[in-house]
Amino acid sequence: MNVTPLMTASTRTHSARLGSAARDRSPVEGPAAGPMASGDIAADEFRSAMASLAAPVTVVTCYDAAGDPRGLTASAVSSLSLDPPLLLVCLDRKSRTHDVLVAADAFALHLLGPENEALAKRFAGLTEQRFANVSLAAGPTSHRAPQLADCALRLTCARYDVIEGGDHSILVGRVMASDCLGRPAGGLVWHHRGFAHARPAESRA
């Protein structure tokens, strides 16, 4: 399926790919190239191919062992199961937030819309500045994981499993609660190394 007609590209302010999970140093760095096994596609070629795959932009948050909020921007996110309700997030092992997220009992997944580009960039930037001046919501599950107020849809998850996946960890969450603010959620995607805005396809007669 050609997704190009469904995307309206926004201003492209970055020059490299966001990667399957945003790294702490930059929102646009992909995973470092590792040793190739016989028959593997070259890392640069693989990154170039994956740049054509539009991915949802989300922010994942949790509390660390001291009770402080932590989080990052992630684009390798998918539903996994309906019964039980499971989703997955792929996390770069080199991320400074990786160990905190995989160890947390619960986390919150925030689905971002076109109006949340600045939020996505913030949570892909300097770790110590991510929650600075960011409003948090006091929702019914906010004691389990930090809830970003300026987000149309939040899913609170209990850690279900952590699976090794090459240079990433696959964090599987069991969805405990869905908190919707009553406005359209989602629509912010990472496509061809930049932010793009998804919209419903026009209905055909």
Coordinates of N, CA and C in Angstrom, one line a residue, residues 31-188:
P31 N 20.8 3.3 15.3 CA 21.7 2.5 16.0 C 23.0 2.4 15.3
A32 N 24.1 2.3 16.1 CA 25.4 2.2 15.5 C 25.6 0.9 14.7
A33 N 26.3 0.9 13.6 CA 26.5 -0.3 12.8 C 27.3 -1.3 13.6
G34 N 26.9 -2.5 13.7 CA 27.6 -3.6 14.3 C 28.2 -4.5 13.3
P35 N 28.9 -5.5 13.8 CA 29.5 -6.5 12.8 C 28.5 -7.2 12.0
M36 N 28.7 -7.4 10.8 CA 27.7 -8.0 9.9 C 28.0 -9.5 9.8
A37 N 26.9 -10.3 9.9 CA 27.0 -11.7 9.7 C 26.9 -12.0 8.2
S38 N 27.4 -13.1 7.8 CA 27.3 -13.5 6.4 C 25.9 -13.4 5.8
G39 N 25.7 -12.7 4.7 CA 24.4 -12.5 4.1 C 23.6 -11.4 4.6
D40 N 24.1 -10.7 5.7 CA 23.3 -9.5 6.2 C 23.3 -8.4 5.2
I41 N 22.2 -7.6 5.1 CA 22.2 -6.4 4.4 C 23.1 -5.4 5.1
A42 N 23.8 -4.5 4.4 CA 24.6 -3.5 5.0 C 23.8 -2.5 5.8
A43 N 24.4 -2.1 7.0 CA 23.6 -1.3 7.9 C 23.1 0.0 7.3
D44 N 23.8 0.7 6.5 CA 23.4 1.9 5.8 C 22.2 1.6 4.9
E45 N 22.3 0.5 4.2 CA 21.2 0.1 3.2 C 20.0 -0.2 4.0
F46 N 20.1 -0.9 5.1 CA 19.0 -1.2 6.0 C 18.3 0.0 6.5
R47 N 19.1 1.0 7.0 CA 18.5 2.2 7.5 C 17.8 3.0 6.5
S48 N 18.4 3.0 5.3 CA 17.8 3.7 4.1 C 16.4 3.1 3.8
A49 N 16.4 1.7 3.8 CA 15.1 1.0 3.5 C 14.1 1.3 4.6
M50 N 14.5 1.3 5.8 CA 13.5 1.5 6.9 C 13.0 2.9 7.0
A51 N 13.8 3.9 6.4 CA 13.3 5.3 6.3 C 12.0 5.4 5.6
S52 N 11.7 4.4 4.7 CA 10.5 4.5 3.9 C 9.3 4.0 4.7
L53 N 9.6 3.4 5.9 CA 8.5 2.8 6.7 C 8.0 3.9 7.7
A54 N 6.8 4.4 7.5 CA 6.3 5.4 8.4 C 6.1 4.8 9.7
A55 N 6.5 5.4 10.8 CA 6.4 4.9 12.2 C 5.8 5.9 13.1
P56 N 4.9 5.4 14.0 CA 4.3 6.4 15.0 C 5.3 7.0 15.9
V57 N 5.1 8.2 16.3 CA 6.0 8.9 17.2 C 5.3 8.9 18.6
T58 N 5.9 8.4 19.6 CA 5.3 8.3 20.9 C 6.3 8.7 22.0
V59 N 5.9 9.0 23.2 CA 6.7 9.2 24.3 C 6.4 8.2 25.4
V60 N 7.4 7.5 25.9 CA 7.3 6.4 26.9 C 7.8 7.0 28.2
T61 N 7.1 6.9 29.3 CA 7.5 7.4 30.6 C 7.4 6.3 31.7
C62 N 8.2 6.5 32.7 CA 8.1 5.7 33.9 C 8.7 6.4 35.1
Y63 N 8.6 5.8 36.3 CA 9.4 6.4 37.4 C 10.6 5.5 37.7
D64 N 11.7 6.1 38.0 CA 12.9 5.4 38.4 C 12.8 4.9 39.8
A65 N 13.9 4.2 40.3 CA 13.8 3.7 41.6 C 13.7 4.7 42.7
A66 N 14.1 6.0 42.4 CA 14.0 7.1 43.4 C 12.7 7.8 43.3
G67 N 11.8 7.4 42.4 CA 10.5 8.0 42.2 C 10.5 9.2 41.3
D68 N 11.6 9.4 40.5 CA 11.7 10.5 39.6 C 11.2 10.1 38.2
P69 N 10.5 11.0 37.5 CA 10.0 10.7 36.2 C 11.2 10.6 35.2
R70 N 11.1 9.6 34.3 CA 12.0 9.4 33.2 C 11.2 9.1 32.0
G71 N 11.8 9.3 30.8 CA 11.1 9.0 29.6 C 11.9 9.3 28.3
L72 N 11.4 8.8 27.2 CA 12.1 9.0 25.9 C 11.1 9.0 24.8
T73 N 11.5 9.4 23.6 CA 10.7 9.4 22.4 C 11.0 8.0 21.7
A74 N 10.0 7.3 21.3 CA 10.2 6.0 20.7 C 9.3 5.9 19.4
S75 N 9.8 5.3 18.4 CA 9.0 5.2 17.2 C 8.8 3.7 16.8
A76 N 9.5 2.8 17.5 CA 9.2 1.3 17.2 C 8.2 0.8 18.2
V77 N 7.0 1.0 17.9 CA 5.9 0.7 18.8 C 4.8 0.0 18.1
S78 N 4.2 -1.0 18.7 CA 3.2 -1.8 18.0 C 2.2 -2.5 19.0
S79 N 1.0 -2.7 18.6 CA 0.1 -3.6 19.3 C 0.6 -5.0 19.1
L80 N 0.4 -5.8 20.1 CA 0.9 -7.2 20.0 C -0.2 -8.3 20.2
S81 N -1.1 -8.0 21.1 CA -2.1 -9.0 21.4 C -3.4 -8.3 21.9
L82 N -4.6 -8.9 21.6 CA -5.8 -8.4 22.1 C -6.2 -9.1 23.4
D83 N -5.9 -10.4 23.5 CA -6.3 -11.1 24.7 C -5.1 -11.9 25.2
P84 N -4.3 -11.4 26.1 CA -4.5 -10.2 26.9 C -4.1 -9.0 26.0
P85 N -4.5 -7.8 26.4 CA -4.1 -6.6 25.7 C -2.6 -6.2 25.9
L86 N -1.8 -6.5 24.9 CA -0.4 -6.3 25.0 C 0.1 -5.3 23.9
L87 N 1.1 -4.5 24.2 CA 1.8 -3.7 23.2 C 3.3 -3.9 23.4
L88 N 4.1 -3.5 22.4 CA 5.5 -3.5 22.6 C 6.2 -2.2 22.2
V89 N 7.3 -2.0 22.8 CA 8.2 -0.8 22.5 C 9.6 -1.4 22.4
C90 N 10.3 -1.0 21.3 CA 11.7 -1.4 21.1 C 12.6 -0.3 21.6
L91 N 13.6 -0.7 22.5 CA 14.4 0.3 23.2 C 15.9 0.0 22.8
D92 N 16.6 1.0 22.4 CA 18.0 0.9 22.1 C 18.8 0.7 23.4
R93 N 19.6 -0.4 23.4 CA 20.3 -0.7 24.7 C 21.3 0.4 25.1
K94 N 21.7 1.2 24.1 CA 22.7 2.3 24.4 C 22.0 3.5 25.0
S95 N 20.7 3.6 25.0 CA 20.0 4.7 25.6 C 20.2 4.8 27.1
R96 N 20.4 6.0 27.6 CA 20.6 6.1 29.1 C 19.3 5.9 29.8
T97 N 18.2 5.8 29.1 CA 16.9 5.5 29.8 C 16.5 4.1 29.7
H98 N 17.2 3.3 28.9 CA 16.9 1.9 28.7 C 16.8 1.1 30.0
D99 N 17.8 1.1 30.8 CA 17.8 0.3 32.0 C 16.6 0.6 33.0
V100 N 16.3 1.9 33.0 CA 15.2 2.4 33.9 C 13.9 1.8 33.4
L101 N 13.6 1.9 32.1 CA 12.4 1.5 31.5 C 12.2 0.0 31.6
V102 N 13.2 -0.8 31.3 CA 13.0 -2.2 31.4 C 12.9 -2.7 32.8
A103 N 13.3 -2.0 33.8 CA 13.3 -2.4 35.2 C 12.0 -1.9 35.9
A104 N 11.3 -0.9 35.3 CA 10.1 -0.3 35.9 C 8.9 -1.3 35.9
D105 N 8.1 -1.3 36.9 CA 7.0 -2.2 37.0 C 5.9 -1.7 36.1
A106 N 5.9 -0.5 35.7 CA 4.8 0.1 34.9 C 5.4 1.2 34.0
F107 N 4.7 1.5 32.9 CA 5.1 2.6 32.1 C 3.9 3.2 31.4
A108 N 4.0 4.4 30.9 CA 2.9 5.0 30.1 C 3.4 5.3 28.7
L109 N 2.5 5.0 27.7 CA 2.8 5.2 26.3 C 1.9 6.4 25.9
H110 N 2.5 7.5 25.4 CA 1.7 8.6 25.0 C 1.7 8.7 23.4
L111 N 0.6 8.7 22.8 CA 0.4 8.8 21.4 C 0.4 10.2 21.0
L112 N 1.3 10.7 20.2 CA 1.5 12.1 19.8 C 0.8 12.4 18.5
G113 N 0.3 13.7 18.5 CA -0.3 14.3 17.3 C 0.6 15.3 16.7
P114 N 0.2 15.8 15.5 CA 1.0 16.9 14.8 C 1.4 18.0 15.7
E115 N 0.5 18.4 16.7 CA 0.8 19.5 17.6 C 1.8 19.2 18.6
N116 N 2.3 17.9 18.7 CA 3.3 17.5 19.7 C 4.7 17.4 19.2
E117 N 5.1 18.0 18.1 CA 6.4 17.8 17.5 C 7.5 18.3 18.6
A118 N 7.2 19.4 19.2 CA 8.1 20.0 20.2 C 8.3 19.0 21.4
L119 N 7.2 18.3 21.8 CA 7.3 17.4 22.8 C 8.2 16.2 22.4
A120 N 8.0 15.7 21.2 CA 8.8 14.6 20.7 C 10.3 15.0 20.7
K121 N 10.6 16.2 20.3 CA 12.0 16.6 20.2 C 12.6 16.7 21.6
R122 N 11.8 17.2 22.6 CA 12.2 17.4 23.9 C 12.6 16.0 24.5
F123 N 11.8 15.0 24.4 CA 12.0 13.7 25.0 C 13.1 12.9 24.2
A124 N 13.6 13.5 23.1 CA 14.7 12.9 22.4 C 16.0 13.7 22.7
G125 N 15.9 14.7 23.5 CA 17.0 15.6 23.7 C 17.7 15.2 25.0
L126 N 18.3 16.2 25.7 CA 19.1 16.0 26.9 C 18.2 15.3 28.0
T127 N 18.7 14.3 28.6 CA 18.0 13.5 29.5 C 17.5 14.4 30.7
E128 N 18.4 15.2 31.2 CA 18.0 16.0 32.4 C 17.0 17.1 32.2
Q129 N 16.8 17.4 30.9 CA 15.9 18.5 30.6 C 14.5 18.1 30.1
R130 N 14.3 16.8 30.0 CA 13.1 16.3 29.3 C 11.8 16.7 30.1
F131 N 11.8 16.7 31.4 CA 10.6 17.0 32.1 C 10.5 18.4 32.6
A132 N 11.5 19.2 32.2 CA 11.5 20.6 32.6 C 10.4 21.4 31.9
N133 N 9.5 22.0 32.7 CA 8.4 22.8 32.3 C 7.4 22.0 31.5
V134 N 7.3 20.7 31.7 CA 6.4 19.8 31.0 C 5.2 19.6 32.0
S135 N 4.0 19.9 31.7 CA 2.9 19.7 32.6 C 2.5 18.2 32.7
L136 N 2.3 17.7 33.9 CA 1.9 16.3 34.2 C 0.5 16.3 34.6
A137 N -0.2 15.3 34.2 CA -1.6 15.1 34.6 C -1.8 14.3 35.9
A138 N -2.7 14.6 36.7 CA -3.0 13.8 37.9 C -4.1 12.8 37.7
G139 N -3.9 11.9 36.7 CA -4.9 10.9 36.4 C -5.0 9.8 37.3
P140 N -5.9 8.9 37.2 CA -6.1 7.7 38.1 C -4.9 6.8 38.1
T141 N -4.1 6.8 37.1 CA -3.0 5.9 37.1 C -1.6 6.6 37.1
S142 N -1.7 7.9 37.5 CA -0.5 8.7 37.5 C 0.5 8.2 38.5
H143 N 0.1 7.5 39.5 CA 1.0 7.0 40.5 C 1.8 5.8 40.0
R144 N 1.3 5.2 38.9 CA 2.0 4.1 38.3 C 3.1 4.5 37.3
A145 N 2.8 5.6 36.6 CA 3.8 6.2 35.6 C 3.4 7.6 35.3
P146 N 4.4 8.5 35.0 CA 4.1 9.9 34.7 C 3.2 10.0 33.5
Q147 N 2.2 10.9 33.7 CA 1.2 11.2 32.6 C 1.4 12.6 32.0
L148 N 1.8 12.7 30.8 CA 2.0 14.0 30.1 C 0.6 14.6 29.9
A149 N 0.4 15.8 30.3 CA -0.9 16.4 30.2 C -1.2 16.8 28.7
D150 N -0.3 17.2 27.9 CA -0.5 17.7 26.6 C -0.4 16.5 25.6
C151 N -1.3 15.6 25.8 CA -1.3 14.4 24.9 C -2.7 13.9 24.8
A152 N -3.2 13.6 23.6 CA -4.6 13.2 23.5 C -4.9 11.8 24.0
L153 N -3.9 10.9 24.0 CA -4.2 9.5 24.4 C -3.0 9.0 25.1
R154 N -3.3 8.4 26.3 CA -2.2 7.8 27.2 C -2.7 6.4 27.5
L155 N -1.7 5.5 27.4 CA -2.0 4.1 27.8 C -1.0 3.7 28.9
T156 N -1.6 3.3 30.0 CA -0.7 2.9 31.1 C -0.6 1.4 31.1
C157 N 0.6 0.9 31.2 CA 0.9 -0.5 31.0 C 1.7 -1.1 32.2
A158 N 1.5 -2.3 32.6 CA 2.3 -3.1 33.5 C 3.4 -3.8 32.7
R159 N 4.6 -3.9 33.2 CA 5.6 -4.6 32.5 C 5.2 -6.1 32.4
Y160 N 5.2 -6.6 31.2 CA 4.7 -8.0 31.0 C 5.9 -8.9 30.7
D161 N 6.9 -8.4 29.9 CA 8.0 -9.2 29.5 C 9.1 -8.3 28.9
V162 N 10.3 -8.7 28.9 CA 11.4 -8.0 28.2 C 12.1 -9.1 27.4
I163 N 12.2 -8.8 26.1 CA 12.8 -9.8 25.2 C 14.0 -9.2 24.5
E164 N 15.1 -10.0 24.4 CA 16.3 -9.5 23.7 C 16.0 -9.5 22.2
G165 N 16.5 -8.4 21.5 CA 16.3 -8.3 20.1 C 17.5 -7.6 19.5
G166 N 18.6 -8.3 19.3 CA 19.8 -7.7 18.8 C 20.3 -6.6 19.6
D167 N 20.5 -5.4 19.1 CA 21.0 -4.2 19.9 C 19.9 -3.5 20.6
H168 N 18.7 -4.0 20.5 CA 17.5 -3.4 21.2 C 16.9 -4.4 22.2
S169 N 16.2 -3.9 23.2 CA 15.3 -4.7 24.0 C 13.9 -4.5 23.6
I170 N 13.1 -5.5 23.6 CA 11.6 -5.4 23.3 C 10.9 -5.4 24.6
L171 N 10.4 -4.3 25.0 CA 9.6 -4.1 26.2 C 8.1 -4.4 25.9
V172 N 7.6 -5.4 26.5 CA 6.2 -5.8 26.3 C 5.4 -5.3 27.5
G173 N 4.3 -4.6 27.2 CA 3.5 -4.0 28.3 C 2.0 -4.6 28.2
R174 N 1.5 -4.8 29.4 CA 0.0 -5.2 29.4 C -0.8 -4.0 29.8
V175 N -1.7 -3.6 28.9 CA -2.4 -2.3 29.0 C -3.4 -2.4 30.1
M176 N -3.3 -1.5 31.1 CA -4.2 -1.5 32.3 C -5.2 -0.4 32.1
A177 N -4.9 0.7 31.5 CA -5.8 1.8 31.4 C -5.6 2.6 30.1
S178 N -6.6 3.2 29.6 CA -6.6 4.1 28.5 C -7.2 5.4 28.9
D179 N -6.4 6.5 28.7 CA -6.9 7.8 29.2 C -6.9 8.7 27.9
C180 N -8.1 9.0 27.5 CA -8.3 9.8 26.3 C -8.9 11.2 26.6
L181 N -8.3 12.3 26.0 CA -8.7 13.6 26.3 C -9.9 14.1 25.5
G182 N -10.4 13.2 24.6 CA -11.6 13.5 23.9 C -11.3 14.2 22.6
R183 N -10.1 14.3 22.1 CA -9.8 14.9 20.8 C -9.0 13.8 20.0
P184 N -8.9 14.0 18.7 CA -8.3 13.0 17.9 C -6.8 12.8 18.3
A185 N -6.4 11.5 18.4 CA -5.1 11.2 18.9 C -4.2 10.7 17.8
G186 N -2.9 10.8 17.9 CA -2.0 10.3 16.9 C -1.9 11.2 15.7
G187 N -1.2 10.6 14.7 CA -1.0 11.4 13.5 C 0.4 11.9 13.3
L188 N 1.2 11.9 14.3 CA 2.6 12.3 14.2 C 3.4 11.1 13.9

